[in-house]
Coordinates of C-alpha atoms in Angstrom, one line a residue:
M1 CA 18.4 -1.7 -18.2
I2 CA 14.9 -0.3 -18.6
G3 CA 12.7 -2.1 -21.0
D4 CA 12.0 -0.6 -24.4
I5 CA 8.2 -1.1 -24.3
V6 CA 5.8 0.4 -21.7
Y7 CA 2.1 -0.2 -21.3
V8 CA 0.2 3.1 -20.8
N9 CA -3.6 3.2 -20.6
G10 CA -4.5 0.6 -23.1
Q11 CA -1.5 0.9 -25.5
F12 CA 2.0 -0.5 -25.7
V13 CA 4.4 2.3 -26.6
A14 CA 8.1 2.9 -27.0
R15 CA 9.8 3.9 -23.8
D16 CA 10.6 7.4 -25.0
E17 CA 6.9 7.9 -26.1
A18 CA 5.4 6.8 -22.8
K19 CA 3.7 9.8 -21.2
V20 CA 1.4 10.5 -18.3
S21 CA -0.4 13.8 -17.8
V22 CA 1.3 16.4 -15.5
F23 CA -2.2 16.7 -14.0
D24 CA -2.2 13.1 -12.9
H25 CA -2.8 12.9 -9.2
G26 CA -0.2 10.2 -9.0
F27 CA 2.4 12.7 -10.2
I28 CA 1.0 15.6 -8.1
Y29 CA 0.2 13.8 -4.8
G30 CA 1.6 10.3 -5.0
D31 CA -2.0 9.2 -5.1
G32 CA -1.8 5.6 -6.3
A33 CA -0.5 2.2 -5.7
F34 CA 2.1 -0.1 -7.3
E35 CA 3.7 -3.5 -7.1
G36 CA 7.1 -4.9 -7.9
L37 CA 7.4 -8.4 -9.3
Q38 CA 10.5 -10.4 -10.2
I39 CA 10.8 -12.5 -13.4
V40 CA 13.0 -15.5 -13.1
N41 CA 13.8 -17.7 -16.1
G42 CA 10.9 -16.2 -18.1
R43 CA 8.3 -16.6 -15.3
V44 CA 6.6 -13.9 -13.2
F45 CA 7.1 -15.1 -9.6
L46 CA 4.0 -15.1 -7.3
L47 CA 2.0 -13.0 -9.7
K48 CA -1.3 -13.9 -8.1
E49 CA -0.2 -12.8 -4.6
H50 CA 1.2 -9.5 -5.9
L51 CA -2.0 -8.7 -7.8
K52 CA -4.1 -9.4 -4.8
R53 CA -2.1 -6.9 -2.8
L54 CA -2.3 -4.3 -5.6
F55 CA -6.1 -4.5 -5.9
D56 CA -6.4 -4.3 -2.1
S57 CA -4.1 -1.3 -1.9
V58 CA -6.1 0.6 -4.6
R59 CA -9.4 -0.3 -2.9
Y60 CA -8.0 1.0 0.4
L61 CA -7.2 4.3 -1.4
G62 CA -10.9 4.6 -2.4
F63 CA -11.0 3.8 -6.1
E64 CA -11.0 0.8 -8.4
I65 CA -8.6 -0.6 -11.0
P66 CA -10.5 -0.3 -14.3
M67 CA -10.1 -4.0 -15.3
T68 CA -10.1 -7.4 -13.8
A69 CA -7.2 -9.1 -12.1
E70 CA -7.0 -11.5 -15.0
A71 CA -6.8 -8.7 -17.5
L72 CA -4.1 -6.9 -15.6
R73 CA -2.2 -10.2 -15.3
D74 CA -2.3 -10.6 -19.1
I75 CA -1.0 -7.0 -19.5
I76 CA 1.9 -7.6 -17.1
V77 CA 2.8 -10.8 -18.9
E78 CA 2.5 -9.2 -22.3
T79 CA 4.7 -6.2 -21.3
A80 CA 7.4 -8.6 -20.2
R81 CA 7.1 -10.7 -23.3
R82 CA 7.3 -7.7 -25.6
N83 CA 10.5 -6.6 -23.8
G84 CA 12.0 -10.1 -24.1
L85 CA 12.4 -10.2 -20.3
R86 CA 13.8 -13.5 -19.1
D87 CA 15.2 -12.1 -15.8
G88 CA 14.3 -8.8 -14.3
Y89 CA 11.6 -6.7 -12.7
V90 CA 8.1 -5.6 -13.6
R91 CA 6.2 -2.7 -12.1
P92 CA 2.5 -2.1 -12.5
I93 CA 1.4 1.4 -11.3
I94 CA -2.2 2.5 -10.8
T95 CA -3.1 6.1 -10.0
R96 CA -6.4 7.8 -9.3
G97 CA -6.1 9.6 -12.7
A98 CA -5.8 13.2 -14.1
G99 CA -7.9 16.2 -13.5
P100 CA -8.1 19.6 -11.8
L101 CA -5.7 20.6 -9.1
G102 CA -6.8 20.2 -5.6
I103 CA -7.9 17.3 -3.4
R104 CA -11.5 18.6 -3.3
N105 CA -11.8 18.0 -7.1
M106 CA -11.3 14.2 -7.0
A107 CA -14.8 13.7 -8.3
Q108 CA -13.8 15.4 -11.5
L109 CA -10.8 13.1 -12.2
G110 CA -10.7 11.0 -15.4
P111 CA -10.3 7.3 -15.3
P112 CA -7.5 5.7 -13.3
T113 CA -4.1 5.7 -15.0
V114 CA -2.6 2.2 -15.6
V115 CA 1.1 1.9 -16.4
V116 CA 3.3 -1.3 -16.6
M117 CA 7.0 -1.0 -17.1
C118 CA 9.9 -3.4 -16.7
Q119 CA 13.6 -3.6 -16.3
H120 CA 16.2 -6.2 -17.3
E121 CA 18.3 -7.2 -14.3
S122 CA 20.7 -10.1 -14.1
I123 CA 21.1 -12.1 -10.9
E124 CA 24.9 -11.5 -11.1
G125 CA 24.3 -7.9 -10.2
R126 CA 22.9 -8.9 -6.8
R127 CA 24.9 -12.0 -6.1
E128 CA 27.8 -10.1 -4.6
K129 CA 25.7 -8.5 -1.9
W130 CA 24.1 -11.9 -1.1
N131 CA 27.6 -13.4 -0.6
R132 CA 29.2 -10.6 1.4
G133 CA 26.2 -9.1 3.1
I134 CA 25.4 -5.4 3.5
T135 CA 25.6 -2.6 6.1
A136 CA 22.6 -1.0 7.8
Q137 CA 21.8 2.0 9.9
V138 CA 18.9 2.5 12.4
V139 CA 17.6 5.9 11.3
S140 CA 15.7 8.6 13.2
V141 CA 12.9 8.6 10.5
R142 CA 10.1 6.6 12.0
R143 CA 7.7 4.4 10.0
V144 CA 4.4 6.1 9.5
A145 CA 2.0 4.9 12.3
P146 CA -1.0 2.8 11.2
A147 CA -3.3 5.3 13.0
G148 CA -2.4 7.7 10.2
F149 CA -2.0 5.4 7.3
D150 CA -2.4 1.6 7.1
S151 CA 1.0 0.1 6.3
R152 CA -0.6 -2.9 4.4
A153 CA -1.2 -0.6 1.4
K154 CA 1.8 -0.3 -1.0
T155 CA 1.3 3.2 -2.4
C156 CA 3.2 5.6 -4.6
N157 CA 3.9 7.9 -1.7
Y158 CA 7.4 6.8 -0.7
I159 CA 8.6 10.0 1.0
N160 CA 8.8 8.2 4.4
N161 CA 11.1 5.5 2.8
I162 CA 13.1 8.0 0.8
L163 CA 14.0 10.1 3.8
A164 CA 15.0 7.0 5.8
Y165 CA 17.3 5.8 3.0
L166 CA 18.9 9.3 2.6
E167 CA 19.7 9.3 6.3
A168 CA 21.3 5.8 6.1
Q169 CA 23.2 6.8 3.0
A170 CA 24.6 9.9 4.7
A171 CA 25.8 7.6 7.5
G172 CA 27.6 5.4 5.0
A173 CA 25.2 2.5 5.2
E174 CA 23.6 0.5 2.4
T175 CA 20.1 0.2 3.9
A176 CA 18.0 2.0 6.4
L177 CA 16.2 0.3 9.3
M178 CA 13.1 2.1 10.6
L179 CA 11.6 2.0 14.0
D180 CA 7.8 2.4 14.6
A181 CA 6.3 5.2 16.7
E182 CA 6.9 3.2 19.9
G183 CA 10.6 2.6 19.2
Y184 CA 10.3 -1.1 18.0
V185 CA 11.9 -2.3 14.8
A186 CA 9.5 -2.0 11.9
E187 CA 11.2 -2.7 8.6
A188 CA 14.0 -1.6 6.2
Y189 CA 13.2 1.2 3.8
S190 CA 12.2 -1.2 1.0
S191 CA 12.2 -4.6 2.6
N192 CA 11.2 -6.7 5.7
I193 CA 13.6 -7.6 8.5
F194 CA 14.3 -11.0 10.2
I195 CA 16.7 -11.9 13.0
V196 CA 18.0 -15.4 14.0
K197 CA 18.6 -16.2 17.7
D198 CA 19.5 -19.6 19.0
G199 CA 18.2 -21.3 15.9
A200 CA 14.8 -19.5 15.9
V201 CA 13.7 -16.9 13.3
V202 CA 11.8 -13.8 14.4
T203 CA 10.3 -11.0 12.3
P204 CA 8.4 -7.9 13.3
A205 CA 4.7 -8.5 13.5
L206 CA 2.2 -7.0 11.1
G207 CA 0.7 -3.6 12.1
H208 CA 3.5 -1.2 11.5
I209 CA 5.0 -2.8 8.5
L210 CA 4.1 -3.7 4.9
G211 CA 3.4 -7.4 4.8
G212 CA 5.9 -8.4 2.2
I213 CA 5.1 -11.3 -0.2
T214 CA 8.7 -12.5 0.3
R215 CA 8.3 -12.2 4.1
S216 CA 5.2 -14.5 4.1
T217 CA 6.9 -16.9 1.7
L218 CA 9.9 -17.2 4.0
L219 CA 7.6 -17.8 7.0
G220 CA 6.0 -20.6 5.0
I221 CA 9.4 -22.1 4.2
C222 CA 10.3 -22.1 7.9
R223 CA 7.1 -24.0 8.7
E224 CA 7.8 -26.6 6.0
L225 CA 11.4 -27.1 7.2
G226 CA 10.5 -27.2 10.9
I227 CA 12.4 -24.1 11.7
P228 CA 11.0 -22.2 14.7
A229 CA 9.6 -18.9 13.4
S230 CA 7.5 -16.2 15.0
E231 CA 6.3 -12.7 14.7
G232 CA 6.8 -10.3 17.5
R233 CA 8.3 -7.1 18.8
L234 CA 12.0 -6.5 18.2
T235 CA 14.3 -3.7 19.5
T236 CA 17.6 -2.4 18.4
Y237 CA 19.1 -4.5 21.2
D238 CA 17.7 -7.6 19.5
L239 CA 19.3 -6.6 16.2
L240 CA 22.7 -6.0 17.7
T241 CA 22.8 -9.2 19.8
A242 CA 21.3 -11.5 17.1
D243 CA 23.2 -14.5 15.6
E244 CA 22.0 -13.3 12.2
V245 CA 20.0 -10.4 10.7
F246 CA 18.7 -10.3 7.2
E247 CA 16.3 -8.4 5.0
C248 CA 14.0 -9.8 2.4
G249 CA 12.1 -8.4 -0.5
T250 CA 11.2 -9.0 -4.2
M251 CA 14.6 -8.2 -5.6
A252 CA 16.6 -8.3 -2.4
E253 CA 15.4 -11.9 -1.9
V254 CA 17.4 -12.8 1.3
R255 CA 20.2 -10.3 2.0
P256 CA 22.3 -10.6 5.2
L257 CA 23.0 -7.6 7.3
I258 CA 26.6 -7.9 8.6
R259 CA 27.0 -4.5 10.3
I260 CA 24.4 -2.3 11.9
N261 CA 25.1 1.2 13.2
G262 CA 28.8 0.5 12.5
R263 CA 28.8 -2.6 14.8
T264 CA 29.5 -6.1 13.5
I265 CA 26.7 -8.6 13.8
S266 CA 28.0 -12.0 15.1
N267 CA 31.1 -12.9 13.2
G268 CA 30.5 -10.3 10.4
S269 CA 29.7 -12.9 7.7
P270 CA 26.4 -14.1 6.2
G271 CA 25.0 -16.8 8.4
P272 CA 23.8 -20.3 7.7
M273 CA 20.1 -19.6 8.3
A274 CA 20.0 -16.8 5.7
R275 CA 21.9 -19.0 3.2
R276 CA 19.6 -22.0 3.8
L277 CA 16.4 -20.0 3.4
H278 CA 17.7 -18.2 0.3
E279 CA 18.6 -21.5 -1.3
V280 CA 15.0 -22.8 -0.8
L281 CA 13.5 -19.5 -2.0
R282 CA 15.7 -19.5 -5.1
G283 CA 14.7 -23.1 -5.7
M284 CA 11.1 -22.1 -5.7
M285 CA 11.8 -19.3 -8.2
E286 CA 13.9 -21.4 -10.5
S287 CA 11.5 -24.4 -10.5
G288 CA 8.9 -22.4 -12.4
L289 CA 6.1 -23.9 -10.3
H290 CA 5.2 -20.6 -8.7
G291 CA 5.5 -18.4 -11.8
E292 CA 3.4 -17.2 -14.7
P293 CA 5.1 -17.9 -18.0
V294 CA 6.0 -14.9 -20.1
G295 CA 6.4 -16.8 -23.4
D296 CA 8.6 -16.1 -26.3
A297 CA 9.3 -12.5 -27.3

């Protein structure tokens, strides 16, 4: 359920009154950046890390967020507090702003647009997929090459991801797996990919993928637990012959893939490595040690 209160350019307003100009370049061109953060037990998980990526993404796009990271942090927390959010999702969005049509007119744009919205989401709605796993399809839509656009930036232009998801959906799969321009595994349409083979964990290297916050957290967990983990090049062959395959992301957390391209992975059930890593990740989330408190609504 979407939250009742939205932050828009300096004001907290009712959801139905939240408005952005039709001349906003985020609306017209997808010219902006965003983040997705999870709130667990009233705490925003890894807020500092998400804010760093957001500021880096906006800077890469060639403009600046009109406030400090500390000020935006306070707005995110306050938006969640006003919505009474104990468990759910928060999305800050920054666009270049509103102004005349045309890319040539960017110098005439107003100040950047800042929006923060949230959504109540119970863990129960996702637990079923964690327990049974999901299906995936390797799609023909390729991940945009870094020569054209650096994949480290998390921007509002999601056409590449949307087309990938639509193709997977048409094939009857629940998620889309995208290859890079050279035919190696890149990532899922909204999450990162890991495989497990002979007790070792492997994930596609940075370069053609968005470096997910959850991805880096899981690699850190592997180091702490002494689990062999590496970044490298993976092919569809590696996916289909793996002992386990799972995706990870802010809300996906750790979600096993049990069928790819209609073919069963291993025994067709979520594997022990995915379960173990997810248990540790959930423990981090629920401990409150890595989260910014929302406070009482």
